[in-house]
Short mmCIF file of C-alpha atoms in Angstrom, two decimals:
data_model
loop_
_atom_site.label_atom_id
_atom_site.label_comp_id
_atom_site.label_asym_id
_atom_site.label_seq_id
_atom_site.Cartn_x
_atom_site.Cartn_y
_atom_site.Cartn_z
CA MET A 19 -0.33 -24.49 107.82
CA SER A 20 2.90 -26.00 106.43
CA ILE A 21 5.59 -23.60 105.70
CA HIS A 22 5.64 -24.87 102.23
CA GLU A 23 1.88 -23.96 101.57
CA PRO A 24 0.99 -20.47 100.38
CA PRO A 25 -1.11 -18.55 102.92
CA ALA A 26 -4.91 -18.55 102.40
CA ILE A 27 -6.12 -15.57 100.50
CA ASP A 28 -9.77 -14.22 100.94
CA THR A 29 -10.65 -12.65 97.57
CA THR A 30 -14.11 -11.76 98.64
CA VAL A 31 -13.18 -8.89 100.98
CA ALA A 32 -10.97 -5.90 99.95
CA HIS A 33 -7.59 -5.95 101.64
CA SER A 34 -5.79 -2.65 102.62
CA PRO A 35 -2.33 -3.64 101.38
CA ARG A 36 -3.63 -4.94 98.05
CA VAL A 37 -5.80 -1.75 97.50
CA TRP A 38 -2.76 0.42 98.47
CA ASN A 39 -0.67 -1.57 96.02
CA TYR A 40 -3.40 -0.98 93.36
CA TRP A 41 -3.31 2.78 93.71
CA LEU A 42 0.50 2.73 93.45
CA GLY A 43 0.22 0.86 90.20
CA GLY A 44 1.42 -2.46 91.45
CA GLU A 45 0.29 -5.92 90.38
CA ASP A 46 -0.81 -7.68 93.57
CA HIS A 47 -4.47 -7.25 93.87
CA TYR A 48 -7.73 -8.92 93.04
CA GLU A 49 -11.04 -7.86 91.51
CA VAL A 50 -12.57 -7.04 94.80
CA ASP A 51 -9.60 -4.73 95.61
CA ARG A 52 -9.88 -2.95 92.32
CA ARG A 53 -13.62 -2.58 92.85
CA VAL A 54 -13.34 -1.08 96.16
CA GLY A 55 -10.37 0.95 95.21
CA ASP A 56 -12.23 2.45 92.34
CA HIS A 57 -15.22 3.23 94.38
CA PHE A 58 -12.97 5.02 96.87
CA ARG A 59 -11.28 6.89 94.15
CA ARG A 60 -14.71 8.01 92.68
CA MET A 61 -15.64 9.22 96.22
CA PHE A 62 -12.32 10.88 96.73
CA PRO A 63 -10.13 11.15 93.55
CA PRO A 64 -7.01 12.44 95.40
CA ILE A 65 -6.29 9.19 97.10
CA THR A 66 -4.00 8.16 94.19
CA ASP A 67 -1.94 11.38 94.82
CA ILE A 68 -1.95 10.57 98.62
CA ALA A 69 -0.63 7.05 97.93
CA ARG A 70 2.06 8.29 95.62
CA GLY A 71 3.02 11.26 97.78
CA SER A 72 3.34 9.01 100.74
CA ARG A 73 5.57 6.77 98.83
CA SER A 74 7.77 9.76 97.63
CA PHE A 75 7.89 11.01 101.19
CA LEU A 76 9.23 7.65 102.51
CA GLY A 77 11.96 7.81 99.72
CA ARG A 78 13.13 11.29 100.57
CA ALA A 79 13.13 10.64 104.26
CA VAL A 80 15.04 7.35 103.88
CA ARG A 81 17.52 8.95 101.45
CA HIS A 82 18.26 11.66 103.95
CA LEU A 83 18.58 9.21 106.95
CA ALA A 84 20.82 6.84 105.10
CA GLY A 85 22.85 9.64 103.37
CA GLU A 86 23.32 12.83 105.30
CA ALA A 87 22.28 11.40 108.76
CA GLY A 88 24.44 8.36 108.38
CA VAL A 89 21.65 5.85 109.73
CA ARG A 90 22.49 2.20 108.84
CA GLN A 91 19.48 0.43 110.53
CA PHE A 92 15.84 0.74 109.75
CA LEU A 93 12.87 -0.92 111.51
CA ASP A 94 9.79 -0.68 109.08
CA ILE A 95 6.58 -1.76 110.75
CA GLY A 96 3.61 -2.33 108.53
CA THR A 97 5.57 -3.21 105.49
CA GLY A 98 2.59 -3.56 103.09
CA LEU A 99 3.08 -5.32 99.64
CA PRO A 100 6.38 -4.71 97.88
CA THR A 101 6.23 -2.10 95.18
CA LYS A 102 8.72 0.45 93.79
CA ASP A 103 11.27 1.94 96.14
CA ASN A 104 10.77 -0.06 99.21
CA THR A 105 12.71 1.13 102.30
CA HIS A 106 15.60 -1.31 101.85
CA GLU A 107 15.95 -0.34 98.10
CA VAL A 108 16.17 3.33 99.00
CA ALA A 109 18.47 2.73 101.93
CA GLN A 110 20.80 0.35 100.25
CA ARG A 111 21.23 2.64 97.24
CA ALA A 112 22.46 5.33 99.62
CA ALA A 113 24.46 2.92 101.88
CA PRO A 114 24.90 -0.56 100.68
CA ASP A 115 25.62 -1.81 104.11
CA ALA A 116 22.24 -0.51 105.60
CA ARG A 117 20.23 -3.29 107.31
CA VAL A 118 16.35 -3.19 107.21
CA VAL A 119 13.89 -5.25 109.41
CA TYR A 120 10.39 -5.45 108.03
CA VAL A 121 7.49 -6.21 110.32
CA ASP A 122 3.95 -7.27 109.43
CA ASN A 123 1.42 -9.67 110.61
CA ASP A 124 -0.43 -10.37 107.34
CA PRO A 125 0.64 -13.76 105.92
CA VAL A 126 0.18 -12.59 102.24
CA VAL A 127 2.32 -9.58 102.80
CA LEU A 128 4.91 -11.70 104.41
CA ALA A 129 5.01 -14.15 101.72
CA HIS A 130 5.44 -11.47 99.03
CA ALA A 131 8.09 -9.77 101.11
CA ARG A 132 10.16 -12.84 101.75
CA ALA A 133 10.04 -13.68 97.99
CA ARG A 134 10.76 -10.17 96.63
CA MET A 135 12.92 -8.50 99.22
CA PRO A 136 15.96 -10.55 99.87
CA GLY A 137 19.52 -9.42 100.69
CA ALA A 138 20.27 -7.56 103.94
CA THR A 139 16.67 -7.55 105.22
CA THR A 140 14.80 -9.51 107.80
CA HIS A 141 10.98 -10.23 108.04
CA ILE A 142 9.19 -10.54 111.36
CA ASP A 143 5.77 -11.82 111.76
CA ALA A 144 4.29 -9.67 114.50
CA ASP A 145 1.31 -7.35 115.24
CA LEU A 146 2.07 -3.67 115.85
CA HIS A 147 0.45 -3.93 119.32
CA ASP A 148 2.94 -6.52 120.47
CA THR A 149 5.87 -3.99 120.83
CA ALA A 150 7.71 -6.51 123.16
CA ARG A 151 7.84 -9.24 120.48
CA ILE A 152 8.89 -6.63 117.80
CA LEU A 153 11.64 -5.27 119.83
CA ASP A 154 12.87 -8.66 120.96
CA VAL A 155 13.08 -10.27 117.53
CA ALA A 156 14.35 -7.03 115.86
CA SER A 157 17.22 -6.68 118.28
CA ARG A 158 18.55 -9.96 117.00
CA SER A 159 19.23 -8.33 113.67
CA LEU A 160 19.69 -4.68 114.68
CA ALA A 161 22.13 -3.28 117.14
CA PHE A 162 19.75 -1.21 119.48
CA GLU A 163 22.80 0.38 121.12
CA ARG A 164 23.22 2.35 117.86
CA PRO A 165 20.70 4.59 115.99
CA VAL A 166 17.76 3.11 114.33
CA ALA A 167 15.23 4.76 112.01
CA LEU A 168 11.70 3.54 112.87
CA MET A 169 9.32 3.76 110.19
CA LEU A 170 5.65 3.92 110.83
CA MET A 171 4.01 4.65 107.52
CA ASN A 172 0.22 4.55 107.20
CA ILE A 173 0.00 2.07 110.01
CA LEU A 174 -0.89 4.05 113.11
CA GLY A 175 -4.31 4.89 111.42
CA HIS A 176 -5.04 1.17 111.98
CA VAL A 177 -4.87 1.55 115.68
CA PRO A 178 -8.48 2.62 116.70
CA GLY A 179 -7.60 4.44 119.87
CA PHE A 180 -5.32 7.45 119.78
CA GLY A 181 -3.98 6.64 123.20
CA ASP A 182 -2.90 3.34 122.13
CA ALA A 183 -1.29 4.60 119.03
CA ARG A 184 0.70 7.14 121.13
CA ARG A 185 1.66 4.34 123.66
CA ILE A 186 2.97 2.06 120.90
CA VAL A 187 5.12 4.90 119.51
CA HIS A 188 6.31 5.64 123.00
CA GLU A 189 7.22 2.01 123.74
CA LEU A 190 9.08 1.57 120.56
CA MET A 191 11.04 4.75 120.48
CA SER A 192 11.98 4.25 124.29
CA ALA A 193 13.94 1.11 123.32
CA LEU A 194 15.95 2.85 120.58
CA ALA A 195 19.31 4.54 121.23
CA ALA A 196 19.78 8.35 121.32
CA GLY A 197 20.30 9.51 117.69
CA SER A 198 17.46 7.28 116.49
CA TYR A 199 14.81 8.59 114.22
CA LEU A 200 10.99 8.27 113.82
CA VAL A 201 9.47 8.50 110.37
CA VAL A 202 5.70 8.81 110.55
CA ALA A 203 2.81 9.52 108.19
CA ASP A 204 -0.89 8.95 108.17
CA GLY A 205 -4.07 10.28 106.49
CA VAL A 206 -5.81 13.45 108.09
CA THR A 207 -9.38 14.16 108.31
CA ASP A 208 -10.85 16.72 106.01
CA GLY A 209 -14.32 16.70 107.53
CA GLY A 210 -15.74 15.90 104.11
CA PRO A 211 -15.18 13.56 101.14
CA PHE A 212 -12.02 11.77 102.53
CA ASP A 213 -13.97 11.01 105.79
CA ALA A 214 -16.80 9.57 103.79
CA ALA A 215 -14.58 7.55 101.55
CA VAL A 216 -12.80 6.07 104.62
CA ASP A 217 -16.26 5.30 106.20
CA MET A 218 -17.16 3.41 103.11
CA TRP A 219 -13.75 1.60 103.29
CA ASN A 220 -14.29 0.76 106.96
CA ARG A 221 -17.57 -0.96 106.12
CA ALA A 222 -16.32 -2.76 103.01
CA GLY A 223 -12.64 -3.69 103.84
CA SER A 224 -10.76 -5.92 106.21
CA GLN A 225 -8.71 -3.46 108.01
CA PRO A 226 -10.49 -0.28 109.34
CA TYR A 227 -8.54 2.92 109.39
CA VAL A 228 -8.94 6.16 111.45
CA LEU A 229 -8.19 9.57 109.97
CA ARG A 230 -6.62 11.87 112.59
CA THR A 231 -5.64 15.56 112.68
CA PRO A 232 -2.22 17.04 111.92
CA GLU A 233 -2.08 17.96 115.74
CA GLN A 234 -2.59 14.34 116.64
CA ILE A 235 0.10 13.24 114.25
CA ALA A 236 2.53 15.87 115.71
CA GLN A 237 1.90 14.27 119.23
CA TYR A 238 3.56 10.98 117.99
CA LEU A 239 6.82 13.15 117.85
CA ASP A 240 6.49 14.49 121.42
CA GLY A 241 9.90 14.68 122.94
CA LEU A 242 11.86 14.25 119.65
CA GLU A 243 13.76 16.95 117.71
CA LEU A 244 11.66 17.70 114.69
CA LEU A 245 13.61 17.99 111.42
CA GLU A 246 12.64 20.93 109.15
CA PRO A 247 10.04 21.52 107.87
CA GLY A 248 8.15 19.77 110.83
CA VAL A 249 4.82 18.16 110.49
CA VAL A 250 3.49 18.94 106.99
CA SER A 251 1.65 17.39 104.10
CA CYS A 252 3.74 14.61 102.80
CA PRO A 253 4.60 16.19 99.45
CA LEU A 254 5.72 19.38 101.21
CA TRP A 255 8.38 17.51 103.23
CA ARG A 256 11.58 18.54 101.53
CA PRO A 257 10.29 18.36 97.98
CA GLU A 258 12.80 17.77 95.32
CA PRO A 259 13.22 20.07 92.27
CA SER A 260 10.89 19.28 89.51
CA GLY A 261 10.51 20.60 85.99
CA ILE A 262 6.81 19.98 85.98
CA GLY A 263 5.57 22.27 88.76
CA THR A 264 5.58 22.65 92.44
CA ALA A 265 4.57 20.09 95.11
CA VAL A 266 0.77 20.05 96.01
CA ALA A 267 -0.45 19.37 99.53
CA VAL A 268 -2.53 16.28 100.12
CA ASP A 269 -4.46 15.01 103.09
CA GLU A 270 -1.57 12.90 104.41
CA PHE A 271 0.82 14.47 106.93
CA GLY A 272 4.21 13.22 107.76
CA ALA A 273 7.39 14.17 109.83
CA VAL A 274 10.76 13.05 110.91
CA GLY A 275 11.99 13.27 114.37
CA ARG A 276 15.39 12.66 116.14
CA LYS A 277 15.66 11.23 119.55
CA PRO A 278 17.96 13.42 121.51
#
């Protein structure tokens, strides 16, 4: 494919980043994505709250890291389609000199990212499993001798084997300096309607997803210093004051850990 040609788009199969974009109120989706997204939502109505709670968690974590923690480098793997409050937007509002490297292996995601996320950002075409390539290319834009915040938001669920997912996290964090951070979040099994909806998705979509337990998500942070309040439902991680009620737990858990 020429670099001047747009990537081929299969509009006959639902696509995870486009469905997630639909749930977040974005514009980059097709009829098949809306159809599967609506079917998922009928089976499991809280999915919209999960998507929005996940995005809000990302924002609070990045604001803390770029603000109070003084982090100036972010490695965001599994970028997804651009929407409101992407990692670089949140980070650079708090610290205009923050640098962000985005990683994805989906040509459609990369095309949108390069068009809509300019400035102090870099975009790498790489698969999550290829940690050596990710680290090699990212090191050309980020100084690995200084702290980096590694963002793994709703991506490890796309790794079928839990052991493989843990290995990937270990390989990435091992390459980062002391004082680096891991921000992680993924959907958790409820033994009921969420599992059933994800099973439907895995039969209808292009990128299967595995729900895990909060205890498994906690294992991604083994060896790190957990920031309070630990591994919790995403809306409960340092919720911001609101005049419209209190934060409500959803079936996605997240956490932030610091490498000692």
